[in-house]
């Protein structure tokens, strides 16, 4: 069914409670490749058995970390075939360090619906509150739904973060393991696009692709490690637009430029002439 703009825009999303444990945090970090520096105390802070530090990007998966069913895209006025959907952008703003274990509740709403002609973009915002009643983080994200445009809405704004022309403050090559997507999906995203070759083929891809949120987390970790001494408590927020796909077995090139409290990142695939896979990437840090 076409998007019902009047119903969708501003619609309240179902609230829910959820929880997570240190093991959930460890599995998430392992899905990003944590542990490659297995003798480095700073690296091992991500994998501590009792109180691992929590990379803020964990916030994007925490509400669904225990789910084992493929996700559905169903908001009021929006019901889209999963095969038509790709993640468009993701932003996490943390209001305090995320604890290694906890309980929280979320509430949310659809904040924007844009008509791109051949596609639709649906933006949602979630507010997550800890068991003490205080805000933990805000999650803003959007989906890009192929073939769902043409419903009469506005096209929406177009913004772009420019990559600096100067030499980066850091550059890192990150190999993506052949089994990276299969490991990352243990953190709750069971979309078969990332595990089932037949489903991926039907969606127009030659093979299953890496989760965009996995690339997102890898980029945040790389910048945190390189510029902040692996201290996640200095991270205030992280945002990116998903600009391309990554296939397991490829290599990411991650470069970062720091200016005050903002680090601008470039994230590309080495094997495909540095094709961009994340764009408009900014890490916000405490100063």
Tab-separated table of C-alpha atoms in Angstrom:
chain	number	residue	atom	x	y	z
A	1	UNK	CA	0.000	0.000	0.000
A	2	UNK	CA	1.240	3.557	-0.669
A	3	UNK	CA	2.489	5.656	2.222
A	4	UNK	CA	-0.292	7.544	3.996
A	5	UNK	CA	1.513	10.823	4.711
A	6	UNK	CA	-1.226	12.236	6.949
A	7	UNK	CA	-1.141	9.177	9.217
A	8	UNK	CA	2.612	8.691	9.143
A	9	UNK	CA	4.010	12.142	9.838
A	10	UNK	CA	4.300	12.709	13.574
A	11	UNK	CA	2.885	9.281	14.413
A	12	UNK	CA	3.762	7.925	17.830
A	13	UNK	CA	5.627	4.614	17.770
A	14	UNK	CA	4.937	1.802	20.235
A	15	UNK	CA	6.969	2.141	23.407
A	16	UNK	CA	8.771	-0.794	24.926
A	17	UNK	CA	11.102	-1.864	27.694
A	18	UNK	CA	14.348	-3.724	27.095
A	19	UNK	CA	17.531	-4.768	28.845
A	20	UNK	CA	21.096	-5.761	28.054
A	21	UNK	CA	23.992	-7.521	29.759
A	22	UNK	CA	27.805	-7.410	29.607
A	23	UNK	CA	27.676	-10.483	27.344
A	24	UNK	CA	25.458	-8.582	24.885
A	25	UNK	CA	28.009	-5.757	24.839
A	26	UNK	CA	30.887	-8.193	24.316
A	27	UNK	CA	29.131	-9.926	21.397
A	28	UNK	CA	28.384	-6.557	19.808
A	29	UNK	CA	31.994	-5.443	20.070
A	30	UNK	CA	33.245	-8.771	18.703
A	31	UNK	CA	30.894	-8.271	15.747
A	32	UNK	CA	32.764	-5.025	15.030
A	33	UNK	CA	36.117	-6.809	15.141
A	34	UNK	CA	37.140	-5.905	18.692
A	35	UNK	CA	39.915	-8.062	20.086
A	36	UNK	CA	42.349	-7.861	17.183
A	37	UNK	CA	44.818	-6.226	19.597
A	38	UNK	CA	44.366	-9.003	22.127
A	39	UNK	CA	47.323	-7.961	24.321
A	40	UNK	CA	46.377	-4.262	24.457
A	41	UNK	CA	44.690	-3.309	27.763
A	42	UNK	CA	42.842	-0.449	26.043
A	43	UNK	CA	41.382	-2.844	23.453
A	44	UNK	CA	40.437	-5.397	26.086
A	45	UNK	CA	38.281	-2.813	27.876
A	46	UNK	CA	35.680	-3.511	25.162
A	47	UNK	CA	35.592	-7.195	26.174
A	48	UNK	CA	35.789	-7.191	29.964
A	49	UNK	CA	33.605	-9.929	31.462
A	50	UNK	CA	32.157	-7.815	34.281
A	51	UNK	CA	32.074	-4.199	33.119
A	52	UNK	CA	33.060	-3.741	29.467
A	53	UNK	CA	33.092	-0.158	28.290
A	54	UNK	CA	30.227	0.399	25.869
A	55	UNK	CA	30.824	1.964	22.472
A	56	UNK	CA	27.969	4.483	21.987
A	57	UNK	CA	26.964	2.845	18.696
A	58	UNK	CA	25.731	-0.117	20.762
A	59	UNK	CA	22.729	2.132	21.417
A	60	UNK	CA	21.516	1.492	17.862
A	61	UNK	CA	21.080	-2.241	18.536
A	62	UNK	CA	20.401	-2.365	22.280
A	63	UNK	CA	16.565	-2.388	22.004
A	64	UNK	CA	16.590	-5.382	19.632
A	65	UNK	CA	19.710	-7.215	20.767
A	66	UNK	CA	17.742	-10.305	21.865
A	67	UNK	CA	15.500	-10.582	18.809
A	68	UNK	CA	15.822	-13.566	16.472
A	69	UNK	CA	13.130	-12.821	13.878
A	70	UNK	CA	13.734	-10.738	10.730
A	71	UNK	CA	12.746	-7.089	11.298
A	72	UNK	CA	9.578	-5.528	9.873
A	73	UNK	CA	9.128	-1.997	8.627
A	74	UNK	CA	5.676	-1.101	9.885
A	75	UNK	CA	4.832	2.349	11.213
A	76	UNK	CA	1.402	4.021	11.209
A	77	UNK	CA	0.713	4.772	7.555
A	78	UNK	CA	3.897	2.938	6.445
A	79	UNK	CA	4.061	-0.768	5.610
A	80	UNK	CA	6.951	-1.650	3.285
A	81	UNK	CA	8.391	-4.895	1.928
A	82	UNK	CA	11.706	-5.530	3.725
A	83	UNK	CA	13.424	-6.342	0.393
A	84	UNK	CA	12.811	-2.728	-0.730
A	85	UNK	CA	14.378	-1.136	2.338
A	86	UNK	CA	17.903	0.034	3.066
A	87	UNK	CA	19.119	1.972	6.074
A	88	UNK	CA	19.608	5.606	4.994
A	89	UNK	CA	21.193	7.321	7.997
A	90	UNK	CA	21.860	6.794	11.685
A	91	UNK	CA	22.661	9.166	14.530
A	92	UNK	CA	23.190	8.433	18.215
A	93	UNK	CA	23.478	11.182	20.829
A	94	UNK	CA	24.488	9.908	24.262
A	95	UNK	CA	23.474	11.916	27.323
A	96	UNK	CA	25.746	9.934	29.668
A	97	UNK	CA	27.959	6.837	29.356
A	98	UNK	CA	25.961	3.704	28.549
A	99	UNK	CA	26.314	1.177	31.402
A	100	UNK	CA	27.570	-2.357	30.756
A	101	UNK	CA	24.197	-3.732	31.828
A	102	UNK	CA	20.895	-2.042	32.270
A	103	UNK	CA	17.184	-1.689	31.750
A	104	UNK	CA	15.535	1.081	29.777
A	105	UNK	CA	12.354	2.157	28.054
A	106	UNK	CA	11.959	3.791	24.666
A	107	UNK	CA	9.391	6.053	23.114
A	108	UNK	CA	9.447	7.466	19.627
A	109	UNK	CA	7.718	9.051	16.696
A	110	UNK	CA	8.017	9.510	12.955
A	111	UNK	CA	9.515	12.977	12.542
A	112	UNK	CA	9.883	13.279	8.757
A	113	UNK	CA	8.599	11.575	5.587
A	114	UNK	CA	10.199	12.665	2.325
A	115	UNK	CA	9.039	11.863	-1.209
A	116	UNK	CA	12.080	11.329	-3.439
A	117	UNK	CA	9.973	10.420	-6.474
A	118	UNK	CA	11.215	6.889	-7.065
A	119	UNK	CA	11.634	6.251	-3.338
A	120	UNK	CA	10.559	7.376	0.111
A	121	UNK	CA	12.637	8.356	3.140
A	122	UNK	CA	11.091	7.852	6.571
A	123	UNK	CA	12.808	9.389	9.612
A	124	UNK	CA	12.149	8.312	13.182
A	125	UNK	CA	13.431	9.568	16.539
A	126	UNK	CA	13.623	7.407	19.666
A	127	UNK	CA	14.164	8.636	23.215
A	128	UNK	CA	15.675	6.089	25.599
A	129	UNK	CA	15.336	6.532	29.365
A	130	UNK	CA	17.137	4.446	31.979
A	131	UNK	CA	15.501	2.642	34.884
A	132	UNK	CA	16.369	5.671	37.058
A	133	UNK	CA	14.107	7.852	34.906
A	134	UNK	CA	16.962	9.856	33.382
A	135	UNK	CA	17.676	10.045	29.613
A	136	UNK	CA	20.376	7.694	28.317
A	137	UNK	CA	20.476	8.419	24.594
A	138	UNK	CA	18.559	9.699	21.572
A	139	UNK	CA	18.432	7.609	18.381
A	140	UNK	CA	17.644	9.283	15.043
A	141	UNK	CA	17.543	7.143	11.932
A	142	UNK	CA	15.945	6.907	8.522
A	143	UNK	CA	15.109	4.256	5.959
A	144	UNK	CA	15.216	4.559	2.166
A	145	UNK	CA	12.387	2.582	0.565
A	146	UNK	CA	12.794	1.892	-3.152
A	147	UNK	CA	9.639	2.255	-5.248
A	148	UNK	CA	7.620	3.833	-2.435
A	149	UNK	CA	7.758	7.476	-3.567
A	150	UNK	CA	5.173	9.405	-5.508
A	151	UNK	CA	2.742	9.863	-2.627
A	152	UNK	CA	2.695	13.655	-2.864
A	153	UNK	CA	5.067	14.657	-0.084
A	154	UNK	CA	7.907	17.182	-0.041
A	155	UNK	CA	11.304	16.105	-1.372
A	156	UNK	CA	13.189	17.186	1.763
A	157	UNK	CA	16.503	18.944	2.374
A	158	UNK	CA	19.885	17.990	0.966
A	159	UNK	CA	22.943	18.498	3.170
A	160	UNK	CA	26.525	17.335	2.793
A	161	UNK	CA	29.584	17.159	5.055
A	162	UNK	CA	32.684	17.936	3.005
A	163	UNK	CA	35.801	15.786	3.399
A	164	UNK	CA	38.824	18.026	4.181
A	165	UNK	CA	41.545	18.243	1.540
A	166	UNK	CA	44.344	18.230	4.144
A	167	UNK	CA	46.178	15.145	5.366
A	168	UNK	CA	44.042	13.167	7.854
A	169	UNK	CA	44.849	12.982	11.558
A	170	UNK	CA	44.611	9.212	11.270
A	171	UNK	CA	44.150	6.544	8.619
A	172	UNK	CA	43.420	2.866	9.238
A	173	UNK	CA	42.776	-0.142	7.044
A	174	UNK	CA	40.201	-2.537	8.529
A	175	UNK	CA	39.806	-6.003	6.959
A	176	UNK	CA	36.220	-7.279	6.985
A	177	UNK	CA	36.152	-10.971	7.853
A	178	UNK	CA	34.223	-13.352	5.569
A	179	UNK	CA	32.032	-14.246	8.564
A	180	UNK	CA	31.688	-10.640	9.849
A	181	UNK	CA	27.997	-10.253	8.944
A	182	UNK	CA	27.145	-13.674	10.374
A	183	UNK	CA	28.772	-12.674	13.652
A	184	UNK	CA	27.312	-9.171	13.755
A	185	UNK	CA	23.773	-10.486	13.204
A	186	UNK	CA	23.994	-12.114	16.667
A	187	UNK	CA	23.351	-8.593	18.014
A	188	UNK	CA	19.749	-8.757	16.863
A	189	UNK	CA	19.629	-7.785	13.173
A	190	UNK	CA	18.480	-10.990	11.446
A	191	UNK	CA	17.629	-9.375	8.104
A	192	UNK	CA	18.372	-12.185	5.610
A	193	UNK	CA	19.949	-9.625	3.271
A	194	UNK	CA	23.079	-10.132	5.369
A	195	UNK	CA	23.086	-13.934	5.543
A	196	UNK	CA	20.975	-15.542	2.799
A	197	UNK	CA	22.536	-15.544	-0.716
A	198	UNK	CA	19.159	-16.171	-2.385
A	199	UNK	CA	17.472	-13.288	-0.529
A	200	UNK	CA	20.398	-10.988	-1.368
A	201	UNK	CA	20.144	-11.974	-5.036
A	202	UNK	CA	16.403	-11.211	-5.094
A	203	UNK	CA	17.223	-7.794	-3.619
A	204	UNK	CA	19.697	-7.123	-6.446
A	205	UNK	CA	23.011	-7.916	-4.763
A	206	UNK	CA	25.547	-10.532	-5.927
A	207	UNK	CA	26.047	-11.751	-2.334
A	208	UNK	CA	24.920	-10.924	1.213
A	209	UNK	CA	26.167	-7.515	2.323
A	210	UNK	CA	27.557	-6.309	5.624
A	211	UNK	CA	25.087	-4.550	7.900
A	212	UNK	CA	25.344	-0.795	7.500
A	213	UNK	CA	25.272	-0.512	11.288
A	214	UNK	CA	28.291	-2.804	11.469
A	215	UNK	CA	30.277	-0.444	9.218
A	216	UNK	CA	28.917	2.426	11.333
A	217	UNK	CA	30.182	0.834	14.540
A	218	UNK	CA	33.555	-0.099	13.032
A	219	UNK	CA	34.104	3.514	11.949
A	220	UNK	CA	33.184	4.901	15.366
A	221	UNK	CA	35.510	2.427	17.098
A	222	UNK	CA	38.391	3.238	14.734
A	223	UNK	CA	38.129	6.965	15.471
A	224	UNK	CA	37.696	6.382	19.203
A	225	UNK	CA	40.771	4.159	19.290
A	226	UNK	CA	42.944	6.404	17.134
A	227	UNK	CA	42.085	9.822	18.557
A	228	UNK	CA	40.658	9.209	22.040
A	229	UNK	CA	42.892	6.420	23.343
A	230	UNK	CA	39.960	3.972	23.155
A	231	UNK	CA	38.085	6.003	25.801
A	232	UNK	CA	34.405	5.827	24.840
A	233	UNK	CA	33.403	8.190	27.670
A	234	UNK	CA	34.650	11.082	25.526
A	235	UNK	CA	32.178	10.339	22.714
A	236	UNK	CA	29.046	12.484	22.721
A	237	UNK	CA	27.503	11.423	19.440
A	238	UNK	CA	28.049	9.759	16.088
A	239	UNK	CA	26.181	10.123	12.816
A	240	UNK	CA	26.554	8.881	9.258
A	241	UNK	CA	24.666	8.462	6.010
A	242	UNK	CA	24.873	5.049	4.356
A	243	UNK	CA	26.280	5.708	0.890
A	244	UNK	CA	27.259	2.269	-0.404
A	245	UNK	CA	27.561	-1.398	0.455
A	246	UNK	CA	30.375	-3.470	1.946
A	247	UNK	CA	30.833	-7.138	1.165
A	248	UNK	CA	32.466	-9.473	3.680
A	249	UNK	CA	36.085	-10.057	2.662
A	250	UNK	CA	36.672	-6.442	1.581
A	251	UNK	CA	38.814	-3.821	3.327
A	252	UNK	CA	37.652	-0.505	4.770
A	253	UNK	CA	39.836	2.586	4.616
A	254	UNK	CA	38.915	4.895	7.500
A	255	UNK	CA	40.366	8.396	7.676
A	256	UNK	CA	39.648	11.089	10.245
A	257	UNK	CA	40.138	14.851	10.600
A	258	UNK	CA	39.669	16.447	14.016
A	259	UNK	CA	38.546	20.059	14.412
A	260	UNK	CA	37.609	21.062	17.952
A	261	UNK	CA	34.852	18.796	19.222
A	262	UNK	CA	34.090	17.251	15.797
A	263	UNK	CA	35.902	14.512	13.896
A	264	UNK	CA	34.964	14.200	10.221
A	265	UNK	CA	35.458	10.713	8.792
A	266	UNK	CA	35.839	9.268	5.329
A	267	UNK	CA	34.974	5.572	4.999
A	268	UNK	CA	35.665	3.779	1.703
A	269	UNK	CA	36.259	0.296	0.260
A	270	UNK	CA	39.863	-0.219	-0.829
A	271	UNK	CA	39.171	-2.978	-3.377
A	272	UNK	CA	36.659	-0.856	-5.311
A	273	UNK	CA	38.815	2.227	-5.947
A	274	UNK	CA	37.904	3.676	-2.551
A	275	UNK	CA	34.192	3.759	-3.257
A	276	UNK	CA	32.479	5.578	-0.344
A	277	UNK	CA	30.303	3.473	1.942
A	278	UNK	CA	29.571	6.046	4.658
A	279	UNK	CA	29.098	9.756	3.996
A	280	UNK	CA	28.431	12.857	6.106
A	281	UNK	CA	30.185	11.086	8.990
A	282	UNK	CA	30.788	13.069	12.185
A	283	UNK	CA	31.987	11.982	15.614
A	284	UNK	CA	31.260	14.508	18.358
A	285	UNK	CA	33.505	14.435	21.397
A	286	UNK	CA	33.901	16.103	24.768
A	287	UNK	CA	36.434	18.935	24.973
